[in-house]
Amino acid sequence: MVVPKDASDPLLKEWVKVPQNPLLVPKFGINGSSFRDPTTGWLGLDGKWRIVVGNKRKRRGVALLYRSKDFVHWVQAKHPLHSSKFTGMWECPDFYPVPLSGNKGLDTSAIGHSLKHVLKVSLDDYKYEYYTVGTYLRDRDQYVPDNTSSDDEKGLRYDYGKFYASKTFFDQNKQRRILWGWINESDSVSDDQSKGWSGVQADVEVSFDLPRLEIAEFEDEVGVNATAQQLCSRVGSAARTVVGPFGLLVLASKDLNERTAVFFQIVRYRKELKLLLCSDQSRSSLQSDVDKTTYGTFVNNVGSFEEKSISLRVLVDHSIVESFGEGGKACITARAYPTLALGKDAHLYAFNNGTSTVTASKLTAWEMASSNNSTLS
C-alpha cells in the first residue's frame, strides 16, 4: 500500500509505502504464485471495505474475498465471492456495478435495485478475458451470475483480439467507468526498443448500407461447430460470398502487399444469418517473425438485416488496430507491424468483395496529432 507523500499536491507526484506492508499474504493452502491483482475496494453496508484477489484451486478459478475496517488490516472471508470450475487461474479480477438503464457509470460502492454487477476475470491459461453479469448478494457477500452467458472461457468478452489484464475505475467527475488494458507486443524485443512509443494516427468511421436479404440466398451453411475466429481465418478478406467480406484496409501499402483488413461478413450459421466482424492480420507485414493471427467475433443484437445500415469504427496507430462494430457491440484489438505502410506511405481503402452491392453511405477519417507533439498541453 502507498499513500501520497504530500496530500496537498494536486498532481500527487510522489508516493511512499506504508510500514504495514505487505497488507495481504496468502494463508497456508493458498497458491502464492497465483495470488494477485486486487480489485478496487468497495464499502459494505456494515462499514467494512471489501476487495477481491485472483487465485485458483487446482483448475478452479477463484475470486478470494477480503474485508477490512481501516483498509490496512484485512481478513479473508470464509467463502470466495465467486469461483468457476475448469477455468484455471484468475488474473486481474474486476468487480463493479452497472445501471439497468442509462449510460452513466456507477461508483464501485453503489447499491440499489436498479443495478447489476459485472465480474470480469483474465484467464491465465488462455490469455484472454471473459465476464458475466449478475447479482451481488450483499447479505452473503456472494456474486451469482445471471444465466445469460457462459461462466467459463466461452463467455462474453470486452474484446475478441489481443487485449488482456484489464481493469476499470470510476471517474466521478464525468460519471463514467474507464476501462484500460494491456496489448502485448508481438514482435522481437529489439524491434520494440527501436520503435519507441507510438501514438494514435487515425480515427476512421464508416457506415455500410446493406441490400434486402433472404436466408435462401445463402446456400452454404458454414461450420456449425466453428468459432467466429475460425470462420474469419477460414474465409479471409479476399473471399467472395453473397454479402462480403466488406470493410476497410488499413495500414495498407500502395501495392497492397501489406494490409490489415477489418471487415464484416454475413454468414448462414446454425440456420440463422449472423454478422461476423473480422480483423485479418495475415497480410499485415512482410516480416516473417511477427504474430499475424486473425481474430473474429459475431456481432450480436443487430436485429433484422433487411436494408440495414451497420457501422464500423477503427482506431489506427503505428502497430495497433482497434475495431468497433455496430457502436461497440463487438470490439477487436490487434497488432500489425508493416514495413512498407509507414507514415505517409500508409493508405486506407474501403472494399467490398461480395456479390451483393454494399454502399458506404458515410466515411469520415481524422488524422490525429502525435502524443509526443511539443505543442500539446
C-alpha positions as YAML, in Angstrom:
chain: A
units: angstrom
residues:
- id: 1
  name: MET
  ca: [0.00, 0.00, 0.00]
- id: 2
  name: VAL
  ca: [1.24, 3.52, -0.79]
- id: 3
  name: VAL
  ca: [-0.01, 6.96, 0.25]
- id: 4
  name: PRO
  ca: [0.71, 10.44, -1.16]
- id: 5
  name: LYS
  ca: [3.90, 12.00, 0.22]
- id: 6
  name: ASP
  ca: [2.23, 15.40, 0.01]
- id: 7
  name: ALA
  ca: [-1.57, 15.21, 0.10]
- id: 8
  name: SER
  ca: [-1.80, 18.91, -0.81]
- id: 9
  name: ASP
  ca: [-0.06, 18.35, -4.16]
- id: 10
  name: PRO
  ca: [-2.87, 18.45, -6.76]
- id: 11
  name: LEU
  ca: [-0.88, 16.16, -9.08]
- id: 12
  name: LEU
  ca: [0.13, 13.69, -6.33]
- id: 13
  name: LYS
  ca: [3.52, 13.20, -7.98]
- id: 14
  name: GLU
  ca: [5.25, 11.41, -5.08]
- id: 15
  name: TRP
  ca: [4.11, 8.36, -3.10]
- id: 16
  name: VAL
  ca: [5.53, 6.45, -0.12]
- id: 17
  name: LYS
  ca: [4.99, 2.91, 1.14]
- id: 18
  name: VAL
  ca: [3.23, 2.41, 4.49]
- id: 19
  name: PRO
  ca: [5.17, 0.48, 7.17]
- id: 20
  name: GLN
  ca: [2.41, -2.14, 7.46]
- id: 21
  name: ASN
  ca: [3.28, -3.65, 4.06]
- id: 22
  name: PRO
  ca: [2.60, -6.29, 2.89]
- id: 23
  name: LEU
  ca: [-1.10, -5.93, 3.72]
- id: 24
  name: LEU
  ca: [-2.22, -9.22, 2.18]
- id: 25
  name: VAL
  ca: [-0.36, -12.52, 2.49]
- id: 26
  name: PRO
  ca: [-1.85, -15.80, 1.23]
- id: 27
  name: LYS
  ca: [-2.74, -18.20, 4.00]
- id: 28
  name: PHE
  ca: [-1.43, -21.74, 4.19]
- id: 29
  name: GLY
  ca: [-3.05, -23.80, 1.45]
- id: 30
  name: ILE
  ca: [-3.45, -20.89, -0.97]
- id: 31
  name: ASN
  ca: [-1.26, -20.95, -4.08]
- id: 32
  name: GLY
  ca: [1.05, -17.98, -3.52]
- id: 33
  name: SER
  ca: [2.24, -17.78, -7.11]
- id: 34
  name: SER
  ca: [-1.39, -17.42, -8.23]
- id: 35
  name: PHE
  ca: [-2.35, -14.82, -5.60]
- id: 36
  name: ARG
  ca: [-2.56, -11.49, -7.35]
- id: 37
  name: ASP
  ca: [-4.20, -8.31, -8.65]
- id: 38
  name: PRO
  ca: [-6.61, -6.91, -6.02]
- id: 39
  name: THR
  ca: [-9.72, -5.12, -7.26]
- id: 40
  name: THR
  ca: [-10.82, -1.61, -6.42]
- id: 41
  name: GLY
  ca: [-12.29, -1.61, -2.93]
- id: 42
  name: TRP
  ca: [-15.98, -1.13, -2.23]
- id: 43
  name: LEU
  ca: [-17.72, -0.23, 1.01]
- id: 44
  name: GLY
  ca: [-20.32, -2.57, 2.52]
- id: 45
  name: LEU
  ca: [-23.42, -1.65, 4.50]
- id: 46
  name: ASP
  ca: [-21.56, -2.70, 7.67]
- id: 47
  name: GLY
  ca: [-18.92, -0.01, 7.10]
- id: 48
  name: LYS
  ca: [-16.24, -2.52, 6.10]
- id: 49
  name: TRP
  ca: [-14.24, -2.39, 2.89]
- id: 50
  name: ARG
  ca: [-14.11, -5.34, 0.50]
- id: 51
  name: ILE
  ca: [-11.67, -6.33, -2.20]
- id: 52
  name: VAL
  ca: [-11.25, -9.41, -4.36]
- id: 53
  name: VAL
  ca: [-7.94, -11.14, -5.19]
- id: 54
  name: GLY
  ca: [-7.46, -13.56, -8.11]
- id: 55
  name: ASN
  ca: [-6.43, -17.14, -7.35]
- id: 56
  name: LYS
  ca: [-7.07, -20.78, -8.23]
- id: 57
  name: ARG
  ca: [-7.69, -24.13, -6.56]
- id: 58
  name: LYS
  ca: [-6.38, -26.80, -8.88]
- id: 59
  name: ARG
  ca: [-8.26, -25.96, -12.12]
- id: 60
  name: ARG
  ca: [-10.97, -23.84, -10.48]
- id: 61
  name: GLY
  ca: [-10.66, -20.08, -10.86]
- id: 62
  name: VAL
  ca: [-11.37, -18.26, -7.61]
- id: 63
  name: ALA
  ca: [-12.11, -14.67, -6.56]
- id: 64
  name: LEU
  ca: [-10.96, -14.57, -2.92]
- id: 65
  name: LEU
  ca: [-12.82, -12.02, -0.79]
- id: 66
  name: TYR
  ca: [-11.20, -9.87, 1.92]
- id: 67
  name: ARG
  ca: [-12.75, -7.40, 4.39]
- id: 68
  name: SER
  ca: [-11.22, -4.50, 6.34]
- id: 69
  name: LYS
  ca: [-12.35, -1.80, 8.79]
- id: 70
  name: ASP
  ca: [-9.44, 0.53, 8.03]
- id: 71
  name: PHE
  ca: [-8.15, -0.53, 4.57]
- id: 72
  name: VAL
  ca: [-4.91, -1.65, 6.24]
- id: 73
  name: HIS
  ca: [-5.74, -4.79, 8.20]
- id: 74
  name: TRP
  ca: [-7.55, -7.37, 6.05]
- id: 75
  name: VAL
  ca: [-9.30, -10.61, 6.94]
- id: 76
  name: GLN
  ca: [-10.10, -13.31, 4.39]
- id: 77
  name: ALA
  ca: [-13.77, -14.30, 4.16]
- id: 78
  name: LYS
  ca: [-14.70, -17.93, 4.67]
- id: 79
  name: HIS
  ca: [-16.13, -18.21, 1.16]
- id: 80
  name: PRO
  ca: [-14.92, -16.62, -2.10]
- id: 81
  name: LEU
  ca: [-17.02, -14.00, -3.86]
- id: 82
  name: HIS
  ca: [-17.30, -16.43, -6.79]
- id: 83
  name: SER
  ca: [-15.49, -19.29, -8.50]
- id: 84
  name: SER
  ca: [-15.83, -21.36, -11.66]
- id: 85
  name: LYS
  ca: [-14.51, -24.84, -12.39]
- id: 86
  name: PHE
  ca: [-12.01, -25.68, -15.14]
- id: 87
  name: THR
  ca: [-11.12, -22.03, -15.84]
- id: 88
  name: GLY
  ca: [-7.63, -22.07, -14.34]
- id: 89
  name: MET
  ca: [-6.01, -19.14, -12.56]
- id: 90
  name: TRP
  ca: [-7.90, -15.86, -12.47]
- id: 91
  name: GLU
  ca: [-5.77, -12.78, -13.02]
- id: 92
  name: CYS
  ca: [-6.82, -9.13, -12.78]
- id: 93
  name: PRO
  ca: [-10.34, -9.69, -11.45]
- id: 94
  name: ASP
  ca: [-12.64, -6.69, -11.70]
- id: 95
  name: PHE
  ca: [-15.99, -6.25, -9.92]
- id: 96
  name: TYR
  ca: [-18.26, -3.26, -10.31]
- id: 97
  name: PRO
  ca: [-21.94, -2.20, -10.59]
- id: 98
  name: VAL
  ca: [-23.69, -1.14, -13.80]
- id: 99
  name: PRO
  ca: [-27.11, 0.57, -14.13]
- id: 100
  name: LEU
  ca: [-30.05, -1.24, -15.69]
- id: 101
  name: SER
  ca: [-30.79, 1.85, -17.79]
- id: 102
  name: GLY
  ca: [-28.90, 4.89, -19.00]
- id: 103
  name: ASN
  ca: [-25.25, 5.28, -19.95]
- id: 104
  name: LYS
  ca: [-23.72, 6.71, -16.78]
- id: 105
  name: GLY
  ca: [-21.16, 4.84, -14.73]
- id: 106
  name: LEU
  ca: [-21.61, 3.99, -11.05]
- id: 107
  name: ASP
  ca: [-19.33, 4.30, -8.05]
- id: 108
  name: THR
  ca: [-17.93, 0.90, -7.07]
- id: 109
  name: SER
  ca: [-19.78, 1.04, -3.73]
- id: 110
  name: ALA
  ca: [-23.18, 1.90, -5.28]
- id: 111
  name: ILE
  ca: [-26.19, -0.06, -4.04]
- id: 112
  name: GLY
  ca: [-29.83, -0.33, -5.11]
- id: 113
  name: HIS
  ca: [-32.39, -2.37, -7.01]
- id: 114
  name: SER
  ca: [-31.78, -0.67, -10.37]
- id: 115
  name: LEU
  ca: [-28.33, -2.11, -10.98]
- id: 116
  name: LYS
  ca: [-26.48, -5.32, -11.74]
- id: 117
  name: HIS
  ca: [-22.85, -6.27, -11.17]
- id: 118
  name: VAL
  ca: [-20.13, -7.32, -13.57]
- id: 119
  name: LEU
  ca: [-17.39, -9.79, -12.67]
- id: 120
  name: LYS
  ca: [-14.54, -9.85, -15.17]
- id: 121
  name: VAL
  ca: [-11.55, -12.19, -14.94]
- id: 122
  name: SER
  ca: [-8.42, -12.69, -17.04]
- id: 123
  name: LEU
  ca: [-7.70, -16.33, -17.82]
- id: 124
  name: ASP
  ca: [-4.02, -17.16, -17.44]
- id: 125
  name: ASP
  ca: [-4.47, -20.46, -19.33]
- id: 126
  name: TYR
  ca: [-5.99, -18.78, -22.39]
- id: 127
  name: LYS
  ca: [-4.56, -15.24, -22.25]
- id: 128
  name: TYR
  ca: [-7.92, -13.62, -22.80]
- id: 129
  name: GLU
  ca: [-10.74, -12.40, -20.58]
- id: 130
  name: TYR
  ca: [-14.41, -13.05, -20.03]
- id: 131
  name: TYR
  ca: [-17.12, -11.50, -17.94]
- id: 132
  name: THR
  ca: [-20.57, -12.27, -16.58]
- id: 133
  name: VAL
  ca: [-23.42, -10.01, -15.46]
- id: 134
  name: GLY
  ca: [-25.27, -10.96, -12.30]
- id: 135
  name: THR
  ca: [-26.45, -10.14, -8.80]
- id: 136
  name: TYR
  ca: [-24.33, -9.28, -5.79]
- id: 137
  name: LEU
  ca: [-25.93, -10.75, -2.67]
- id: 138
  name: ARG
  ca: [-24.66, -8.27, -0.08]
- id: 139
  name: ASP
  ca: [-26.00, -10.15, 2.93]
- id: 140
  name: ARG
  ca: [-23.89, -13.18, 1.95]
- id: 141
  name: ASP
  ca: [-21.08, -11.38, 0.09]
- id: 142
  name: GLN
  ca: [-21.59, -13.68, -2.89]
- id: 143
  name: TYR
  ca: [-21.94, -13.00, -6.59]
- id: 144
  name: VAL
  ca: [-24.44, -15.03, -8.64]
- id: 145
  name: PRO
  ca: [-24.20, -14.72, -12.45]
- id: 146
  name: ASP
  ca: [-27.37, -14.41, -14.48]
- id: 147
  name: ASN
  ca: [-27.99, -17.39, -16.72]
- id: 148
  name: THR
  ca: [-27.46, -15.30, -19.86]
- id: 149
  name: SER
  ca: [-23.92, -16.29, -20.85]
- id: 150
  name: SER
  ca: [-21.31, -18.95, -20.16]
- id: 151
  name: ASP
  ca: [-19.36, -18.69, -16.92]
- id: 152
  name: ASP
  ca: [-16.17, -20.05, -18.45]
- id: 153
  name: GLU
  ca: [-13.75, -19.46, -21.33]
- id: 154
  name: LYS
  ca: [-16.69, -19.38, -23.77]
- id: 155
  name: GLY
  ca: [-18.23, -16.40, -22.00]
- id: 156
  name: LEU
  ca: [-18.68, -12.80, -23.08]
- id: 157
  name: ARG
  ca: [-15.60, -10.70, -23.75]
- id: 158
  name: TYR
  ca: [-14.87, -6.98, -23.84]
- id: 159
  name: ASP
  ca: [-12.53, -7.56, -26.74]
- id: 160
  name: TYR
  ca: [-12.00, -10.54, -29.06]
- id: 161
  name: GLY
  ca: [-8.43, -9.73, -30.02]
- id: 162
  name: LYS
  ca: [-5.11, -9.06, -28.32]
- id: 163
  name: PHE
  ca: [-6.45, -7.35, -25.19]
- id: 164
  name: TYR
  ca: [-5.71, -8.64, -21.69]
- id: 165
  name: ALA
  ca: [-5.29, -7.93, -17.95]
- id: 166
  name: SER
  ca: [-7.77, -5.06, -17.96]
- id: 167
  name: LYS
  ca: [-9.01, -3.01, -15.02]
- id: 168
  name: THR
  ca: [-11.62, -0.29, -14.63]
- id: 169
  name: PHE
  ca: [-12.05, 2.72, -12.38]
- id: 170
  name: PHE
  ca: [-14.89, 5.16, -11.80]
- id: 171
  name: ASP
  ca: [-14.44, 8.75, -12.97]
- id: 172
  name: GLN
  ca: [-16.67, 10.67, -10.55]
- id: 173
  name: ASN
  ca: [-16.27, 13.99, -12.37]
- id: 174
  name: LYS
  ca: [-17.72, 12.70, -15.65]
- id: 175
  name: GLN
  ca: [-19.80, 9.92, -14.10]
- id: 176
  name: ARG
  ca: [-18.24, 7.22, -16.27]
- id: 177
  name: ARG
  ca: [-16.32, 3.98, -15.83]
- id: 178
  name: ILE
  ca: [-12.99, 3.87, -17.65]
- id: 179
  name: LEU
  ca: [-11.50, 0.62, -18.92]
- id: 180
  name: TRP
  ca: [-7.84, 0.11, -19.68]
- id: 181
  name: GLY
  ca: [-5.86, -3.00, -20.52]
- id: 182
  name: TRP
  ca: [-2.66, -4.48, -21.85]
- id: 183
  name: ILE
  ca: [-1.97, -5.06, -25.55]
- id: 184
  name: ASN
  ca: [1.26, -7.04, -25.64]
- id: 185
  name: GLU
  ca: [3.87, -6.58, -28.34]
- id: 186
  name: SER
  ca: [4.09, -9.39, -30.86]
- id: 187
  name: ASP
  ca: [7.48, -8.81, -32.45]
- id: 188
  name: SER
  ca: [11.06, -9.05, -31.14]
- id: 189
  name: VAL
  ca: [12.36, -7.19, -28.08]
- id: 190
  name: SER
  ca: [14.96, -5.36, -30.18]
- id: 191
  name: ASP
  ca: [12.25, -4.12, -32.56]
- id: 192
  name: ASP
  ca: [10.16, -3.00, -29.57]
- id: 193
  name: GLN
  ca: [13.01, -0.86, -28.27]
- id: 194
  name: SER
  ca: [13.87, 0.64, -31.66]
- id: 195
  name: LYS
  ca: [10.28, 1.72, -32.38]
- id: 196
  name: GLY
  ca: [9.81, 3.77, -29.23]
- id: 197
  name: TRP
  ca: [6.33, 4.98, -28.22]
- id: 198
  name: SER
  ca: [3.56, 5.07, -30.81]
- id: 199
  name: GLY
  ca: [0.51, 7.29, -30.56]
- id: 200
  name: VAL
  ca: [-2.81, 7.12, -32.39]
- id: 201
  name: GLN
  ca: [-2.53, 8.20, -36.03]
- id: 202
  name: ALA
  ca: [-6.04, 7.93, -37.43]
- id: 203
  name: ASP
  ca: [-9.68, 7.58, -36.41]
- id: 204
  name: VAL
  ca: [-11.92, 6.22, -39.19]
- id: 205
  name: GLU
  ca: [-15.70, 5.79, -39.13]
- id: 206
  name: VAL
  ca: [-17.75, 4.25, -41.93]
- id: 207
  name: SER
  ca: [-21.40, 3.22, -42.33]
- id: 208
  name: PHE
  ca: [-22.40, 0.48, -44.76]
- id: 209
  name: ASP
  ca: [-25.90, 0.16, -46.21]
- id: 210
  name: LEU
  ca: [-26.92, -3.44, -46.88]
- id: 211
  name: PRO
  ca: [-29.36, -4.71, -49.51]
- id: 212
  name: ARG
  ca: [-32.53, -6.60, -48.61]
- id: 213
  name: LEU
  ca: [-31.51, -10.15, -47.72]
- id: 214
  name: GLU
  ca: [-33.23, -13.51, -47.67]
- id: 215
  name: ILE
  ca: [-31.75, -16.52, -45.91]
- id: 216
  name: ALA
  ca: [-32.47, -18.63, -49.01]
- id: 217
  name: GLU
  ca: [-29.76, -16.69, -50.85]
- id: 218
  name: PHE
  ca: [-27.16, -18.20, -48.54]
- id: 219
  name: GLU
  ca: [-26.82, -21.74, -49.81]
- id: 220
  name: ASP
  ca: [-23.82, -22.97, -47.88]
- id: 221
  name: GLU
  ca: [-24.03, -23.49, -44.15]
- id: 222
  name: VAL
  ca: [-20.71, -22.55, -42.56]
- id: 223
  name: GLY
  ca: [-19.21, -24.92, -39.99]
- id: 224
  name: VAL
  ca: [-21.72, -25.17, -37.16]
- id: 225
  name: ASN
  ca: [-19.01, -26.13, -34.67]
- id: 226
  name: ALA
  ca: [-16.53, -23.48, -35.77]
- id: 227
  name: THR
  ca: [-15.89, -20.39, -33.64]
- id: 228
  name: ALA
  ca: [-16.21, -16.91, -35.11]
- id: 229
  name: GLN
  ca: [-12.42, -16.59, -35.07]
- id: 230
  name: GLN
  ca: [-12.07, -19.83, -37.02]
- id: 231
  name: LEU
  ca: [-14.63, -18.63, -39.57]
- id: 232
  name: CYS
  ca: [-12.75, -15.37, -40.06]
- id: 233
  name: SER
  ca: [-9.47, -17.24, -40.51]
- id: 234
  name: ARG
  ca: [-11.07, -19.65, -42.96]
- id: 235
  name: VAL
  ca: [-12.80, -17.04, -45.10]
- id: 236
  name: GLY
  ca: [-10.24, -14.21, -45.19]
- id: 237
  name: SER
  ca: [-10.77, -10.77, -46.68]
- id: 238
  name: ALA
  ca: [-10.20, -11.91, -50.26]
- id: 239
  name: ALA
  ca: [-13.12, -14.37, -50.33]
- id: 240
  name: ARG
  ca: [-16.21, -13.75, -52.45]
- id: 241
  name: THR
  ca: [-19.58, -14.57, -50.92]
- id: 242
  name: VAL
  ca: [-23.15, -13.27, -51.12]
- id: 243
  name: VAL
  ca: [-22.58, -10.40, -48.67]
- id: 244
  name: GLY
  ca: [-18.96, -9.63, -48.00]
- id: 245
  name: PRO
  ca: [-16.33, -9.50, -46.97]
- id: 246
  name: PHE
  ca: [-16.69, -5.69, -46.93]
- id: 247
  name: GLY
  ca: [-14.89, -3.18, -44.75]
- id: 248
  name: LEU
  ca: [-11.60, -1.31, -44.57]
- id: 249
  name: LEU
  ca: [-7.98, -1.96, -45.45]
- id: 250
  name: VAL
  ca: [-5.81, -0.03, -43.00]
- id: 251
  name: LEU
  ca: [-2.03, 0.29, -42.73]
- id: 252
  name: ALA
  ca: [-2.00, -0.68, -46.40]
- id: 253
  name: SER
  ca: [0.89, -0.17, -48.79]
- id: 254
  name: LYS
  ca: [0.12, 1.36, -52.19]
- id: 255
  name: ASP
  ca: [0.61, -2.01, -53.93]
- id: 256
  name: LEU
  ca: [-1.43, -3.80, -51.21]
- id: 257
  name: ASN
  ca: [1.40, -6.21, -50.50]
- id: 258
  name: GLU
  ca: [0.89, -5.14, -46.89]
- id: 259
  name: ARG
  ca: [-2.57, -4.56, -45.48]
- id: 260
  name: THR
  ca: [-4.65, -5.20, -42.40]
- id: 261
  name: ALA
  ca: [-8.25, -5.97, -43.29]
- id: 262
  name: VAL
  ca: [-11.07, -5.13, -40.88]
- id: 263
  name: PHE
  ca: [-14.33, -6.37, -42.33]
- id: 264
  name: PHE
  ca: [-17.86, -7.62, -41.91]
- id: 265
  name: GLN
  ca: [-19.40, -10.68, -43.49]
- id: 266
  name: ILE
  ca: [-22.91, -12.08, -43.26]
- id: 267
  name: VAL
  ca: [-22.94, -15.86, -42.99]
- id: 268
  name: ARG
  ca: [-25.55, -18.57, -42.56]
- id: 269
  name: TYR
  ca: [-24.73, -20.12, -39.21]
- id: 270
  name: ARG
  ca: [-26.91, -22.67, -37.42]
- id: 271
  name: LYS
  ca: [-29.84, -21.81, -39.70]
- id: 272
  name: GLU
  ca: [-29.61, -18.09, -38.95]
- id: 273
  name: LEU
  ca: [-28.00, -15.10, -40.63]
- id: 274
  name: LYS
  ca: [-25.15, -13.85, -38.46]
- id: 275
  name: LEU
  ca: [-22.89, -10.81, -38.76]
- id: 276
  name: LEU
  ca: [-19.17, -11.53, -38.44]
- id: 277
  name: LEU
  ca: [-16.59, -8.89, -37.53]
- id: 278
  name: CYS
  ca: [-13.06, -9.92, -38.50]
- id: 279
  name: SER
  ca: [-9.61, -8.41, -38.12]
- id: 280
  name: ASP
  ca: [-7.29, -10.14, -40.59]
- id: 281
  name: GLN
  ca: [-3.55, -9.64, -39.97]
- id: 282
  name: SER
  ca: [-2.39, -12.40, -42.34]
- id: 283
  name: ARG
  ca: [-1.05, -9.83, -44.85]
- id: 284
  name: SER
  ca: [-0.23, -7.10, -42.34]
- id: 285
  name: SER
  ca: [3.56, -7.30, -42.67]
- id: 286
  name: LEU
  ca: [6.31, -8.63, -44.90]
- id: 287
  name: GLN
  ca: [8.16, -9.59, -41.71]
- id: 288
  name: SER
  ca: [8.06, -13.32, -41.03]
- id: 289
  name: ASP
  ca: [8.77, -13.21, -37.29]
- id: 290
  name: VAL
  ca: [5.65, -11.37, -36.11]
- id: 291
  name: ASP
  ca: [2.27, -12.63, -34.94]
- id: 292
  name: LYS
  ca: [-0.31, -12.43, -37.75]
- id: 293
  name: THR
  ca: [-3.27, -14.02, -36.01]
- id: 294
  name: THR
  ca: [-6.71, -13.35, -37.48]
- id: 295
  name: TYR
  ca: [-9.37, -12.51, -34.88]
- id: 296
  name: GLY
  ca: [-13.13, -12.57, -35.14]
- id: 297
  name: THR
  ca: [-16.44, -12.46, -33.32]
- id: 298
  name: PHE
  ca: [-20.14, -12.45, -34.02]
- id: 299
  name: VAL
  ca: [-21.84, -9.08, -33.61]
- id: 300
  name: ASN
  ca: [-24.91, -9.84, -31.52]
- id: 301
  name: ASN
  ca: [-28.20, -7.98, -31.17]
- id: 302
  name: VAL
  ca: [-28.09, -6.35, -34.60]
- id: 303
  name: GLY
  ca: [-31.76, -7.09, -35.34]
- id: 304
  name: SER
  ca: [-33.09, -7.65, -38.85]
- id: 305
  name: PHE
  ca: [-30.78, -7.48, -41.86]
- id: 306
  name: GLU
  ca: [-33.48, -6.01, -44.11]
- id: 307
  name: GLU
  ca: [-31.93, -2.95, -45.78]
- id: 308
  name: LYS
  ca: [-29.91, -2.25, -42.68]
- id: 309
  name: SER
  ca: [-27.06, 0.19, -42.08]
- id: 310
  name: ILE
  ca: [-24.17, -1.04, -39.93]
- id: 311
  name: SER
  ca: [-21.25, 0.95, -38.58]
- id: 312
  name: LEU
  ca: [-17.52, 0.34, -38.22]
- id: 313
  name: ARG
  ca: [-15.03, 2.49, -36.35]
- id: 314
  name: VAL
  ca: [-11.28, 1.81, -36.48]
- id: 315
  name: LEU
  ca: [-8.50, 3.49, -34.48]
- id: 316
  name: VAL
  ca: [-5.08, 3.01, -36.05]
- id: 317
  name: ASP
  ca: [-1.59, 3.78, -34.83]
- id: 318
  name: HIS
  ca: [1.87, 2.52, -35.77]
- id: 319
  name: SER
  ca: [1.15, -1.01, -34.60]
- id: 320
  name: ILE
  ca: [-2.31, -1.19, -33.01]
- id: 321
  name: VAL
  ca: [-5.64, -1.55, -34.83]
- id: 322
  name: GLU
  ca: [-8.75, -1.23, -32.65]
- id: 323
  name: SER
  ca: [-12.03, -2.08, -34.38]
- id: 324
  name: PHE
  ca: [-15.53, -1.38, -33.07]
- id: 325
  name: GLY
  ca: [-18.52, -2.95, -34.82]
- id: 326
  name: GLU
  ca: [-22.05, -1.54, -34.53]
- id: 327
  name: GLY
  ca: [-21.27, 1.13, -31.98]
- id: 328
  name: GLY
  ca: [-19.08, -1.11, -29.85]
- id: 329
  name: LYS
  ca: [-21.30, -4.20, -29.70]
- id: 330
  name: ALA
  ca: [-18.15, -6.06, -30.77]
- id: 331
  name: CYS
  ca: [-14.54, -4.98, -30.32]
- id: 332
  name: ILE
  ca: [-11.27, -6.44, -31.64]
- id: 333
  name: THR
  ca: [-7.79, -5.17, -30.82]
- id: 334
  name: ALA
  ca: [-4.87, -6.40, -32.93]
- id: 335
  name: ARG
  ca: [-1.21, -5.73, -33.58]
- id: 336
  name: ALA
  ca: [0.27, -5.04, -37.02]
- id: 337
  name: TYR
  ca: [3.91, -4.40, -37.94]
- id: 338
  name: PRO
  ca: [4.10, -3.14, -41.53]
- id: 339
  name: THR
  ca: [7.44, -2.46, -43.19]
- id: 340
  name: LEU
  ca: [6.10, -0.60, -46.24]
- id: 341
  name: ALA
  ca: [2.89, 1.03, -44.96]
- id: 342
  name: LEU
  ca: [4.57, 3.54, -42.66]
- id: 343
  name: GLY
  ca: [3.89, 7.25, -42.18]
- id: 344
  name: LYS
  ca: [2.75, 8.87, -45.42]
- id: 345
  name: ASP
  ca: [3.05, 5.51, -47.18]
- id: 346
  name: ALA
  ca: [0.24, 4.06, -45.06]
- id: 347
  name: HIS
  ca: [-3.00, 4.04, -47.05]
- id: 348
  name: LEU
  ca: [-6.67, 3.50, -46.26]
- id: 349
  name: TYR
  ca: [-9.15, 1.76, -48.57]
- id: 350
  name: ALA
  ca: [-12.80, 0.73, -48.37]
- id: 351
  name: PHE
  ca: [-13.65, -2.53, -50.14]
- id: 352
  name: ASN
  ca: [-16.43, -4.99, -50.91]
- id: 353
  name: ASN
  ca: [-15.58, -8.42, -52.29]
- id: 354
  name: GLY
  ca: [-19.11, -9.83, -52.09]
- id: 355
  name: THR
  ca: [-21.50, -10.37, -54.99]
- id: 356
  name: SER
  ca: [-24.19, -8.11, -53.44]
- id: 357
  name: THR
  ca: [-23.99, -4.34, -53.57]
- id: 358
  name: VAL
  ca: [-22.96, -2.74, -50.29]
- id: 359
  name: THR
  ca: [-22.83, 1.06, -50.17]
- id: 360
  name: ALA
  ca: [-20.51, 3.07, -47.96]
- id: 361
  name: SER
  ca: [-23.06, 5.78, -47.18]
- id: 362
  name: LYS
  ca: [-20.74, 7.66, -44.84]
- id: 363
  name: LEU
  ca: [-16.98, 7.66, -44.35]
- id: 364
  name: THR
  ca: [-15.05, 10.09, -42.19]
- id: 365
  name: ALA
  ca: [-11.39, 9.94, -41.23]
- id: 366
  name: TRP
  ca: [-9.27, 12.10, -38.97]
- id: 367
  name: GLU
  ca: [-5.51, 12.20, -38.67]
- id: 368
  name: MET
  ca: [-4.51, 12.52, -35.04]
- id: 369
  name: ALA
  ca: [-1.66, 14.58, -33.64]
- id: 370
  name: SER
  ca: [1.23, 12.71, -32.05]
- id: 371
  name: SER
  ca: [1.18, 12.34, -28.27]
- id: 372
  name: ASN
  ca: [4.83, 13.45, -28.36]
- id: 373
  name: ASN
  ca: [3.99, 16.73, -30.09]
- id: 374
  name: SER
  ca: [5.54, 19.53, -28.03]
- id: 375
  name: THR
  ca: [2.63, 21.84, -28.87]
- id: 376
  name: LEU
  ca: [0.19, 19.65, -26.97]
- id: 377
  name: SER
  ca: [-0.56, 20.62, -23.39]
...
